[in-house]
Structures are given as structure tokens and as C-alpha cells.
Amino acid sequence: MIEEKDFANIAPTIRQAAFAASIAAGATESDAEDVAQEVLIRFWQMRDHLDEFRSVTAMASRIAHNETLNQKRQRRSVPLEERQQQIACNNLPDVAVEENENWQWLEQRLGKLPTTEYTILKMRQVERKSIKEIATLLDLKETSVSTLLSKARHTLLNDIKRRNKQ
């Protein structure tokens, strides 16, 4: 078990490793500071087990890297309805109308997917569930989920390509 004073001695090293790893993963300095702070909190919470790690700084770097990537994914994931509102508010009326037509077309295409493909696509893309979670929830094999997900994406991509050619 690491005492508070011992943790205070290693905290700057952990913080610096986490900060550097977060920057390397593409975070801004401000975001990297937040990630480094989060890593320090996690290490404080698991201070009783720090002696189990071969390298505390390597573990801090890995956690920071993963946390940075998770934050980037969460920022990219904007619900469809919210994205439509952003477009409507930020564009000129004619652009907003065109974008609205594009969203309606996409929603129509999604509605034409077989129910299972639509459900898997939504669970994966919107709800961010893993293939394993989806397989468990739908009582399917993971390979079946991957195949159906690929098929749904392929169908939509082909529809988009055909639409763009028109």
C-alpha cells in the first residue's frame, strides 16, 4: 500500500507521462491537462495496487492515451437530430433546406434496411455498443453481427453512391 506522501512523490511523474501521452494522442493542452488530472485520480483510487504494475508511468501513458481517444470519439458522436438542428442554425436557408433533404433521404434509406440490420447499425453507430454487446443483446453470434453490420453499411454506401451519380 502506498502512503499519501509516497503518492505525492510519484504524482508529478504520473501526471507528466499522462499529459505527454494525451498530447501524443492528439489532445489540446487544455484537454491533456484534464486527462492527466483524471489519470491521477484513477491512480489515487487504485494506490493499493500500484506495486502490481511493472511500470507506473507506462500504465499512466496507456490510460491517458485511451481516455484521450474515448473523449475524441464522444465529441464526434452527435445524435442525428442534434446534428440536423446544428445545420439548420448555422447555414443559410437554401443550404439548410438542402441539408434537411439529405437527412430525410438518409432516414428513408435507413428505414428500408431490414429490421435486424437497422437495429445492429443503430446499436453500433448511435449507441456505441460493441459487437460483443450487440451479439449478446440480440442473441446472435458475433460473426453474424459483424456480417450484418457490414451489409447494412455497404447497402447505405451503395445508395449514397447511386444518389451522387444522379
Coordinates of C-alpha atoms in Angstrom, one line a residue:
M1 CA 0.0 0.0 0.0
I2 CA 1.3 3.4 -1.0
E3 CA 1.0 6.1 1.6
E4 CA -0.1 9.7 0.8
K5 CA 3.4 11.1 1.0
D6 CA 4.8 8.4 -1.3
F7 CA 2.0 9.0 -3.8
A8 CA 2.8 12.8 -3.7
N9 CA 6.3 11.9 -4.7
I10 CA 5.3 9.9 -7.8
A11 CA 2.4 12.0 -8.8
P12 CA 4.4 14.5 -10.9
T13 CA 5.9 11.7 -12.9
I14 CA 2.5 10.1 -13.4
R15 CA 1.0 13.4 -14.4
Q16 CA 3.8 14.2 -16.9
A17 CA 3.5 10.8 -18.5
A18 CA -0.3 11.1 -18.8
F19 CA 0.0 14.6 -20.2
A20 CA 2.6 13.6 -22.8
A21 CA 0.6 10.6 -23.9
S22 CA -2.6 12.6 -24.2
I23 CA -0.8 15.2 -26.4
A24 CA 0.7 12.5 -28.5
A25 CA -2.9 11.1 -29.0
G26 CA -4.0 14.4 -30.4
A27 CA -5.4 16.3 -27.4
T28 CA -5.1 20.0 -26.9
E29 CA -3.0 21.2 -23.9
S30 CA -6.2 22.0 -22.0
D31 CA -7.7 18.6 -22.7
A32 CA -4.4 16.9 -21.9
E33 CA -4.4 18.6 -18.5
D34 CA -7.9 17.3 -17.9
V35 CA -6.8 13.8 -18.9
A36 CA -3.7 13.9 -16.7
Q37 CA -5.8 15.0 -13.8
E38 CA -8.3 12.1 -14.4
V39 CA -5.3 9.7 -14.6
L40 CA -4.0 11.0 -11.2
I41 CA -7.5 10.5 -9.7
R42 CA -7.6 6.9 -11.0
F43 CA -4.1 6.2 -9.7
W44 CA -5.1 7.6 -6.3
Q45 CA -8.1 5.4 -6.2
M46 CA -6.0 2.3 -7.0
R47 CA -3.0 3.3 -5.0
D48 CA -3.2 0.0 -3.0
H49 CA -2.4 -1.9 -6.2
L50 CA 0.2 0.3 -7.8
D51 CA 3.0 -2.1 -6.8
E52 CA 1.5 -4.7 -9.1
F53 CA 2.5 -2.7 -12.2
R54 CA 5.8 -3.2 -13.7
S55 CA 5.9 0.5 -14.8
V56 CA 3.5 3.0 -13.3
T57 CA 4.4 5.6 -16.0
A58 CA 3.7 3.2 -18.8
M59 CA 0.3 2.4 -17.3
A60 CA -0.4 6.1 -16.9
S61 CA 0.5 6.7 -20.5
R62 CA -1.8 3.9 -21.7
I63 CA -4.7 5.1 -19.6
A64 CA -4.2 8.7 -20.8
H65 CA -3.9 7.5 -24.4
N66 CA -7.2 5.5 -24.2
E67 CA -9.0 8.3 -22.3
T68 CA -8.0 10.8 -25.0
L69 CA -9.3 8.6 -27.8
N70 CA -12.5 8.0 -25.9
Q71 CA -13.1 11.7 -25.5
K72 CA -12.4 12.3 -29.2
R73 CA -15.0 9.6 -30.1
Q74 CA -17.6 11.1 -27.8
R75 CA -17.1 14.5 -29.3
R76 CA -17.6 13.1 -32.8
S77 CA -20.7 11.3 -31.9
V78 CA -23.5 13.8 -32.3
P79 CA -27.1 12.4 -32.4
L80 CA -28.7 12.7 -35.8
E81 CA -31.5 15.1 -34.5
E82 CA -28.9 17.4 -32.8
R83 CA -26.8 17.5 -36.0
Q84 CA -29.8 18.5 -38.0
Q85 CA -30.5 21.4 -35.6
Q86 CA -26.9 22.5 -35.8
I87 CA -27.1 22.6 -39.6
A88 CA -30.3 24.5 -39.6
C89 CA -29.0 27.1 -37.2
N90 CA -25.6 27.6 -38.8
N91 CA -26.4 27.7 -42.5
L92 CA -28.2 29.9 -45.0
P93 CA -31.8 29.0 -45.7
D94 CA -31.0 27.3 -49.0
V95 CA -28.2 25.3 -47.6
A96 CA -30.4 24.3 -44.6
V97 CA -33.2 23.1 -47.0
E98 CA -30.7 21.0 -49.0
E99 CA -29.2 19.5 -45.8
N100 CA -32.7 18.8 -44.5
E101 CA -33.5 17.0 -47.7
N102 CA -30.3 14.9 -47.3
W103 CA -31.2 13.9 -43.8
Q104 CA -34.7 13.0 -44.9
W105 CA -33.3 10.9 -47.7
L106 CA -30.9 9.1 -45.3
E107 CA -33.6 8.4 -42.8
Q108 CA -35.7 7.0 -45.6
R109 CA -32.9 4.7 -46.6
L110 CA -32.3 3.6 -43.1
G111 CA -36.0 2.8 -42.8
K112 CA -35.7 0.5 -45.8
L113 CA -33.0 -1.6 -44.2
P114 CA -34.1 -5.0 -42.9
T115 CA -35.0 -4.7 -39.2
T116 CA -32.1 -6.6 -37.9
E117 CA -29.6 -4.7 -40.0
Y118 CA -31.1 -1.4 -38.9
T119 CA -31.1 -2.4 -35.2
I120 CA -27.4 -3.5 -35.4
L121 CA -26.4 -0.4 -37.3
K122 CA -28.1 1.8 -34.7
M123 CA -26.7 0.0 -31.7
R124 CA -23.2 0.2 -33.1
Q125 CA -23.2 3.7 -34.6
V126 CA -25.6 5.6 -32.3
E127 CA -25.5 3.7 -29.1
R128 CA -21.8 2.9 -29.5
K129 CA -22.2 -0.7 -28.3
S130 CA -19.5 -3.3 -29.1
I131 CA -20.0 -6.2 -31.4
K132 CA -20.0 -8.5 -28.4
E133 CA -22.7 -6.5 -26.6
I134 CA -24.9 -6.4 -29.6
A135 CA -24.5 -10.2 -30.1
T136 CA -25.4 -10.8 -26.5
L137 CA -28.4 -8.5 -26.6
L138 CA -29.8 -9.9 -29.9
D139 CA -28.8 -13.5 -29.1
L140 CA -26.6 -13.7 -32.3
K141 CA -23.1 -14.9 -33.0
E142 CA -20.5 -12.1 -33.1
T143 CA -19.6 -13.1 -36.7
S144 CA -23.3 -12.7 -37.7
V145 CA -23.4 -9.3 -36.1
S146 CA -20.3 -8.2 -38.0
T147 CA -21.6 -9.5 -41.2
L148 CA -25.0 -7.8 -40.9
L149 CA -23.3 -4.6 -39.8
S150 CA -21.1 -4.7 -42.8
K151 CA -24.0 -5.5 -45.1
A152 CA -26.0 -2.5 -43.8
R153 CA -23.1 -0.1 -44.2
H154 CA -22.4 -1.5 -47.7
T155 CA -26.1 -1.0 -48.7
L156 CA -26.1 2.6 -47.5
L157 CA -22.8 3.3 -49.2
N158 CA -24.1 2.0 -52.5
D159 CA -27.3 4.0 -52.1
I160 CA -25.2 7.2 -51.5
K161 CA -23.0 6.5 -54.5
R162 CA -26.1 6.0 -56.7
R163 CA -27.6 9.2 -55.4
N164 CA -24.5 11.2 -56.1
K165 CA -24.4 10.0 -59.7
Q166 CA -27.9 11.3 -60.4

